[in-house]
Amino acid sequence: MTASTTRRTTATSAKSRIAAIGAIAVAGTLLLTGCGDQTKDKDAGSGTASTKNAPLADKLPKEIRDKGVIRVGSDIAYAPVEFKDKSGNAIGIDPDIAAAMGKQLGVKFEFENGTFDTLVTGLRSNRYDIAMSAMTDTKDRQEGVDSDTGKKVGEGVDFVDYFNAGVSIYTPKGKTQGIKTWDDLCGKKIVVQRGTVSHDLAKAQAKKCPKGKTLGIQAFDDDQQAQTRLRSGGADAGSSDFPVAAYAVKTTGGGKAFEIVGDQVDAAPYGIAVSKDQTQLRDAIKDALDAIIKSGEYDKIIAKWGVEAGAVKEATVNGGK
């Protein structure tokens, strides 16, 4: 889709490799719980790091090193990337990667829950030190441009890229109505999370649909609300990043609610967003990510969540197109 400044992912017009949906079964017993509050999850990504023994502690800015905490803005309702368990603790790919990096840096990554489309604003206002929330690295985000209008809306952010993901369409199980591609959605209704690539793709597709075959778009604050609407029969299809769609297919209704249709599209990197003026923090995070990739800890985390197809071989700064 055309890149918006509030989306999780971005369009690069390339199909990504499809990870085995069944592999995500390792997390199948976890509930798809979520919330939209602005409270801190002080246990998330904490690990047992301390600056005394951390090999990369001196890479961090002194004020963060002294605090011992990196504040992470995240929409913690996007399983399996980040979501809450039955006890309300943040779990998933992002918290696990953050905890591993925290051991390298000697700090705790403290996840703070917020709606996705406010995370970049939270960086600008210094509410968060970083944003880590399945956010796609895009040129528009790097430059602070609203892709819908082409207008500059901020100074932009830098990204440390840590994962690759595409976008998938899913439908009620056994009710695909012949949907395989975005063109097949004309004349139907789709549910999406507001401000995501899926939302952008839906808007772009709606403009292509012929008269008499309007694409109805229902956008929600979080992905779980969209899934609930689809499951209740209020729409024909939904769209999310592949890891999220695959997890929903595997876990919702005991695996009997949804099915993925067609191939992934728009493969692009997820990035950890850092303010442009925080280059030392950005580089410290890059070094920490490279360290856990080299040690093998990163691959263990990716395998734990069954999304090996999205793994990266090295940390990259601003690799999005």
Short mmCIF file of C-alpha atoms in Angstrom, two decimals:
data_model
loop_
_atom_site.label_atom_id
_atom_site.label_comp_id
_atom_site.label_asym_id
_atom_site.label_seq_id
_atom_site.Cartn_x
_atom_site.Cartn_y
_atom_site.Cartn_z
CA MET A 1 0.00 0.00 0.00
CA THR A 2 1.03 3.57 -0.16
CA ALA A 3 2.98 4.32 2.95
CA SER A 4 1.26 6.21 5.72
CA THR A 5 3.13 7.61 8.69
CA THR A 6 1.08 5.59 11.13
CA ARG A 7 1.20 2.12 9.72
CA ARG A 8 2.86 -1.01 10.97
CA THR A 9 4.10 -2.06 7.56
CA THR A 10 4.81 -0.64 4.13
CA ALA A 11 4.53 -1.59 0.48
CA THR A 12 7.56 -2.59 -1.55
CA SER A 13 5.67 -4.49 -4.24
CA ALA A 14 7.48 -7.75 -3.59
CA LYS A 15 6.10 -11.07 -2.37
CA SER A 16 7.77 -12.45 0.71
CA ARG A 17 8.52 -16.00 1.62
CA ILE A 18 5.66 -17.69 3.44
CA ALA A 19 6.48 -19.20 6.82
CA ALA A 20 4.72 -22.38 7.81
CA ILE A 21 1.55 -21.51 9.66
CA GLY A 22 1.78 -24.70 11.64
CA ALA A 23 5.08 -23.62 13.14
CA ILE A 24 3.30 -20.97 15.13
CA ALA A 25 1.60 -23.71 17.11
CA VAL A 26 4.29 -23.33 19.76
CA ALA A 27 2.43 -20.27 20.92
CA GLY A 28 -1.03 -21.60 20.21
CA THR A 29 -2.12 -21.84 23.82
CA LEU A 30 -1.53 -18.15 24.49
CA LEU A 31 -4.57 -15.93 24.45
CA LEU A 32 -4.99 -13.16 21.91
CA THR A 33 -5.51 -10.54 24.57
CA GLY A 34 -4.89 -6.84 24.08
CA CYS A 35 -5.54 -3.39 25.41
CA GLY A 36 -5.52 0.21 24.38
CA ASP A 37 -4.46 1.86 27.61
CA GLN A 38 -1.36 3.97 28.11
CA THR A 39 -0.02 2.07 31.12
CA LYS A 40 3.48 0.76 31.54
CA ASP A 41 4.25 -2.94 31.51
CA LYS A 42 7.26 -2.91 33.80
CA ASP A 43 7.94 -6.62 33.44
CA ALA A 44 8.09 -6.59 29.67
CA GLY A 45 11.48 -7.29 28.19
CA SER A 46 13.20 -6.74 31.51
CA GLY A 47 15.52 -9.74 31.52
CA THR A 48 18.18 -9.65 34.24
CA ALA A 49 20.56 -7.17 32.65
CA SER A 50 22.87 -4.90 34.62
CA THR A 51 25.36 -2.37 33.32
CA LYS A 52 28.11 -3.90 35.45
CA ASN A 53 28.46 -7.03 33.34
CA ALA A 54 26.87 -5.92 30.07
CA PRO A 55 29.39 -5.91 27.20
CA LEU A 56 27.80 -3.00 25.32
CA ALA A 57 26.71 -0.76 28.21
CA ASP A 58 29.23 1.94 27.34
CA LYS A 59 27.62 2.32 23.91
CA LEU A 60 24.50 3.88 25.42
CA PRO A 61 23.96 7.59 26.11
CA LYS A 62 24.92 8.31 29.73
CA GLU A 63 21.43 9.44 30.77
CA ILE A 64 19.91 6.14 29.66
CA ARG A 65 22.75 4.12 31.15
CA ASP A 66 22.24 5.91 34.46
CA LYS A 67 18.47 5.30 34.43
CA GLY A 68 18.91 1.68 33.46
CA VAL A 69 15.75 1.81 31.36
CA ILE A 70 14.84 2.24 27.70
CA ARG A 71 11.18 3.30 27.39
CA VAL A 72 9.52 1.43 24.52
CA GLY A 73 6.34 2.68 22.87
CA SER A 74 4.34 -0.30 21.58
CA ASP A 75 0.80 -1.26 20.62
CA ILE A 76 0.73 -4.45 22.67
CA ALA A 77 -2.16 -6.11 20.85
CA TYR A 78 -0.54 -7.66 17.79
CA ALA A 79 0.13 -11.32 18.48
CA PRO A 80 2.59 -12.89 18.03
CA VAL A 81 4.77 -9.78 17.63
CA GLU A 82 3.69 -8.19 20.90
CA PHE A 83 0.67 -8.98 23.05
CA LYS A 84 -0.31 -9.67 26.65
CA ASP A 85 -0.57 -13.00 28.40
CA LYS A 86 -3.22 -13.97 30.95
CA SER A 87 -1.30 -12.12 33.67
CA GLY A 88 -1.11 -8.90 31.65
CA ASN A 89 2.60 -9.18 30.85
CA ALA A 90 3.85 -8.23 27.39
CA ILE A 91 5.13 -11.24 25.45
CA GLY A 92 5.99 -12.00 21.85
CA ILE A 93 8.73 -11.52 19.29
CA ASP A 94 9.46 -7.88 20.15
CA PRO A 95 9.62 -8.23 23.95
CA ASP A 96 11.86 -11.29 23.59
CA ILE A 97 14.26 -9.52 21.23
CA ALA A 98 14.25 -6.46 23.49
CA ALA A 99 15.07 -8.58 26.56
CA ALA A 100 18.00 -10.18 24.73
CA MET A 101 19.33 -6.78 23.66
CA GLY A 102 18.86 -5.52 27.21
CA LYS A 103 21.33 -8.11 28.47
CA GLN A 104 23.89 -6.79 25.99
CA LEU A 105 23.28 -3.16 26.94
CA GLY A 106 22.74 -3.60 30.67
CA VAL A 107 19.33 -1.93 30.73
CA LYS A 108 15.68 -2.93 30.96
CA PHE A 109 13.45 -2.36 27.92
CA GLU A 110 10.24 -1.13 29.57
CA PHE A 111 7.25 -1.51 27.24
CA GLU A 112 4.53 1.14 27.45
CA ASN A 113 1.22 0.36 25.78
CA GLY A 114 -0.30 2.84 23.33
CA THR A 115 -2.33 2.93 20.14
CA PHE A 116 -0.17 2.32 17.11
CA ASP A 117 -0.87 5.59 15.31
CA THR A 118 0.41 7.64 18.29
CA LEU A 119 3.80 5.96 18.69
CA VAL A 120 5.83 8.22 16.41
CA THR A 121 4.22 11.25 18.05
CA GLY A 122 5.25 9.78 21.39
CA LEU A 123 8.84 9.69 20.22
CA ARG A 124 8.68 13.33 19.17
CA SER A 125 7.29 14.35 22.55
CA ASN A 126 9.91 12.29 24.41
CA ARG A 127 7.28 10.00 25.92
CA TYR A 128 9.29 7.05 24.60
CA ASP A 129 12.97 6.50 23.86
CA ILE A 130 12.16 4.10 21.02
CA ALA A 131 9.12 2.58 19.32
CA MET A 132 9.10 -1.16 18.72
CA SER A 133 5.77 -2.40 17.43
CA ALA A 134 5.93 -4.26 14.11
CA MET A 135 6.55 -0.84 12.56
CA THR A 136 7.72 -0.96 8.97
CA ASP A 137 10.78 1.05 8.02
CA THR A 138 9.80 3.31 5.11
CA LYS A 139 11.40 6.27 3.37
CA ASP A 140 8.35 8.35 4.19
CA ARG A 141 8.67 7.58 7.88
CA GLN A 142 12.39 8.28 7.77
CA GLU A 143 11.70 11.68 6.22
CA GLY A 144 8.56 12.53 8.19
CA VAL A 145 6.28 12.54 5.14
CA ASP A 146 2.60 11.62 5.10
CA SER A 147 2.36 9.36 2.05
CA ASP A 148 -1.35 9.99 1.58
CA THR A 149 -0.81 13.73 1.13
CA GLY A 150 2.89 13.91 0.25
CA LYS A 151 3.27 16.62 2.88
CA LYS A 152 5.99 16.74 5.51
CA VAL A 153 4.47 16.25 8.95
CA GLY A 154 7.56 15.87 11.13
CA GLU A 155 11.30 15.50 11.24
CA GLY A 156 11.12 11.75 10.67
CA VAL A 157 12.81 8.92 12.56
CA ASP A 158 15.68 6.50 12.09
CA PHE A 159 15.14 2.75 12.09
CA VAL A 160 17.16 -0.26 13.15
CA ASP A 161 15.68 -3.07 11.03
CA TYR A 162 15.25 -6.42 12.78
CA PHE A 163 12.66 -8.53 10.90
CA ASN A 164 10.94 -8.88 7.49
CA ALA A 165 7.23 -9.40 6.95
CA GLY A 166 4.60 -9.23 4.23
CA VAL A 167 0.83 -8.68 4.29
CA SER A 168 -1.81 -11.43 4.09
CA ILE A 169 -5.57 -11.64 3.51
CA TYR A 170 -7.65 -14.03 5.60
CA THR A 171 -11.32 -15.00 5.52
CA PRO A 172 -13.77 -16.97 7.64
CA LYS A 173 -12.80 -20.62 7.34
CA GLY A 174 -14.63 -22.30 4.50
CA LYS A 175 -16.06 -19.01 3.25
CA THR A 176 -13.37 -17.64 0.97
CA GLN A 177 -15.86 -16.54 -1.73
CA GLY A 178 -13.10 -17.00 -4.28
CA ILE A 179 -10.89 -14.35 -2.66
CA LYS A 180 -7.21 -14.88 -3.44
CA THR A 181 -5.91 -11.42 -4.38
CA TRP A 182 -6.70 -7.81 -3.56
CA ASP A 183 -8.59 -7.47 -6.85
CA ASP A 184 -10.99 -10.17 -5.67
CA LEU A 185 -12.10 -7.92 -2.80
CA CYS A 186 -14.04 -5.53 -5.03
CA GLY A 187 -17.71 -5.73 -4.11
CA LYS A 188 -16.90 -7.09 -0.66
CA LYS A 189 -16.13 -5.79 2.86
CA ILE A 190 -12.74 -5.95 4.57
CA VAL A 191 -11.68 -5.30 8.16
CA VAL A 192 -8.25 -3.84 9.01
CA GLN A 193 -6.41 -2.08 11.79
CA ARG A 194 -6.41 1.66 11.28
CA GLY A 195 -3.16 3.20 10.04
CA THR A 196 -1.54 -0.05 8.90
CA VAL A 197 -0.28 -1.14 5.50
CA SER A 198 -3.36 -3.34 5.24
CA HIS A 199 -5.47 -0.20 5.64
CA ASP A 200 -3.43 1.58 2.97
CA LEU A 201 -3.69 -1.39 0.61
CA ALA A 202 -7.44 -1.49 1.09
CA LYS A 203 -7.79 2.22 0.33
CA ALA A 204 -5.61 1.85 -2.76
CA GLN A 205 -7.64 -1.14 -3.94
CA ALA A 206 -10.93 0.68 -3.37
CA LYS A 207 -9.86 3.30 -5.90
CA LYS A 208 -9.29 0.56 -8.49
CA CYS A 209 -12.63 -1.20 -8.09
CA PRO A 210 -15.16 -0.70 -10.92
CA LYS A 211 -18.51 1.00 -10.44
CA GLY A 212 -21.04 -1.24 -8.78
CA LYS A 213 -18.34 -3.26 -6.99
CA THR A 214 -17.33 -0.97 -4.15
CA LEU A 215 -14.83 -2.26 -1.59
CA GLY A 216 -16.19 -1.54 1.88
CA ILE A 217 -13.46 -0.79 4.43
CA GLN A 218 -13.97 -1.07 8.17
CA ALA A 219 -10.97 0.21 10.15
CA PHE A 220 -10.48 -0.44 13.87
CA ASP A 221 -8.12 0.75 16.59
CA ASP A 222 -6.52 -2.67 16.92
CA ASP A 223 -6.33 -5.92 15.01
CA GLN A 224 -8.32 -7.90 17.52
CA GLN A 225 -11.34 -5.66 17.07
CA ALA A 226 -11.10 -6.26 13.33
CA GLN A 227 -10.91 -10.02 13.85
CA THR A 228 -13.95 -9.94 16.12
CA ARG A 229 -15.94 -8.07 13.49
CA LEU A 230 -15.00 -10.58 10.80
CA ARG A 231 -15.79 -13.53 13.04
CA SER A 232 -19.24 -12.10 13.79
CA GLY A 233 -20.08 -12.01 10.09
CA GLY A 234 -19.74 -8.26 9.67
CA ALA A 235 -17.26 -8.51 6.79
CA ASP A 236 -15.95 -10.90 4.13
CA ALA A 237 -12.20 -10.72 4.77
CA GLY A 238 -9.48 -9.23 6.94
CA SER A 239 -5.86 -8.28 6.36
CA SER A 240 -2.82 -8.12 8.65
CA ASP A 241 0.92 -8.62 8.57
CA PHE A 242 1.59 -12.28 7.82
CA PRO A 243 2.84 -13.28 11.30
CA VAL A 244 -0.29 -11.77 12.85
CA ALA A 245 -2.68 -13.29 10.32
CA ALA A 246 -1.04 -16.71 10.67
CA TYR A 247 -1.25 -16.56 14.45
CA ALA A 248 -4.93 -15.59 14.30
CA VAL A 249 -5.64 -18.47 11.92
CA LYS A 250 -3.86 -20.92 14.21
CA THR A 251 -5.35 -19.82 17.52
CA THR A 252 -8.74 -18.15 17.05
CA GLY A 253 -11.61 -20.50 17.73
CA GLY A 254 -9.21 -23.37 18.15
CA GLY A 255 -8.02 -22.87 14.57
CA LYS A 256 -11.53 -23.15 13.14
CA ALA A 257 -12.38 -19.47 12.64
CA PHE A 258 -10.16 -18.20 9.82
CA GLU A 259 -7.98 -19.25 6.90
CA ILE A 260 -5.31 -17.38 4.93
CA VAL A 261 -6.00 -16.93 1.21
CA GLY A 262 -3.49 -16.16 -1.53
CA ASP A 263 0.13 -15.10 -1.09
CA GLN A 264 1.84 -12.50 1.04
CA VAL A 265 2.51 -9.16 -0.65
CA ASP A 266 4.62 -6.11 0.14
CA ALA A 267 7.46 -7.71 2.07
CA ALA A 268 9.32 -5.04 4.03
CA PRO A 269 11.47 -4.67 7.16
CA TYR A 270 10.19 -4.02 10.64
CA GLY A 271 12.29 -1.35 12.30
CA ILE A 272 12.93 -0.10 15.82
CA ALA A 273 12.20 3.63 15.55
CA VAL A 274 14.54 6.15 17.18
CA SER A 275 14.44 9.95 17.04
CA LYS A 276 16.80 11.53 14.52
CA ASP A 277 18.74 13.32 17.26
CA GLN A 278 19.42 10.09 19.18
CA THR A 279 22.13 8.64 16.96
CA GLN A 280 24.12 7.21 19.87
CA LEU A 281 21.08 5.30 21.12
CA ARG A 282 20.31 4.14 17.58
CA ASP A 283 23.84 2.81 17.08
CA ALA A 284 23.85 1.11 20.49
CA ILE A 285 20.65 -0.74 19.60
CA LYS A 286 22.13 -1.74 16.25
CA ASP A 287 25.23 -3.12 17.98
CA ALA A 288 23.09 -5.02 20.49
CA LEU A 289 20.97 -6.53 17.72
CA ASP A 290 24.07 -7.59 15.80
CA ALA A 291 25.43 -9.15 18.99
CA ILE A 292 22.37 -11.35 19.61
CA ILE A 293 22.28 -12.33 15.93
CA LYS A 294 25.92 -13.37 16.10
CA SER A 295 25.40 -15.29 19.37
CA GLY A 296 22.44 -17.23 18.00
CA GLU A 297 20.00 -15.85 20.57
CA TYR A 298 18.06 -13.99 17.87
CA ASP A 299 17.50 -17.16 15.83
CA LYS A 300 16.24 -18.98 18.92
CA ILE A 301 13.67 -16.26 19.53
CA ILE A 302 12.50 -16.25 15.91
CA ALA A 303 12.21 -20.05 15.93
CA LYS A 304 10.29 -19.97 19.22
CA TRP A 305 7.53 -17.98 17.52
CA GLY A 306 7.64 -19.98 14.28
CA VAL A 307 8.50 -17.08 11.97
CA GLU A 308 11.92 -18.09 10.67
CA ALA A 309 11.10 -16.84 7.17
CA GLY A 310 11.28 -13.27 8.43
CA ALA A 311 14.69 -13.51 10.11
CA VAL A 312 17.46 -11.06 9.20
CA LYS A 313 21.17 -11.83 9.06
CA GLU A 314 22.37 -8.47 10.33
CA ALA A 315 21.04 -5.22 11.75
CA THR A 316 20.47 -2.48 9.18
CA VAL A 317 19.85 1.23 9.68
CA ASN A 318 17.15 2.79 7.48
CA GLY A 319 16.97 -0.12 5.05
CA GLY A 320 13.33 0.57 4.12
CA LYS A 321 12.40 1.77 0.65
#
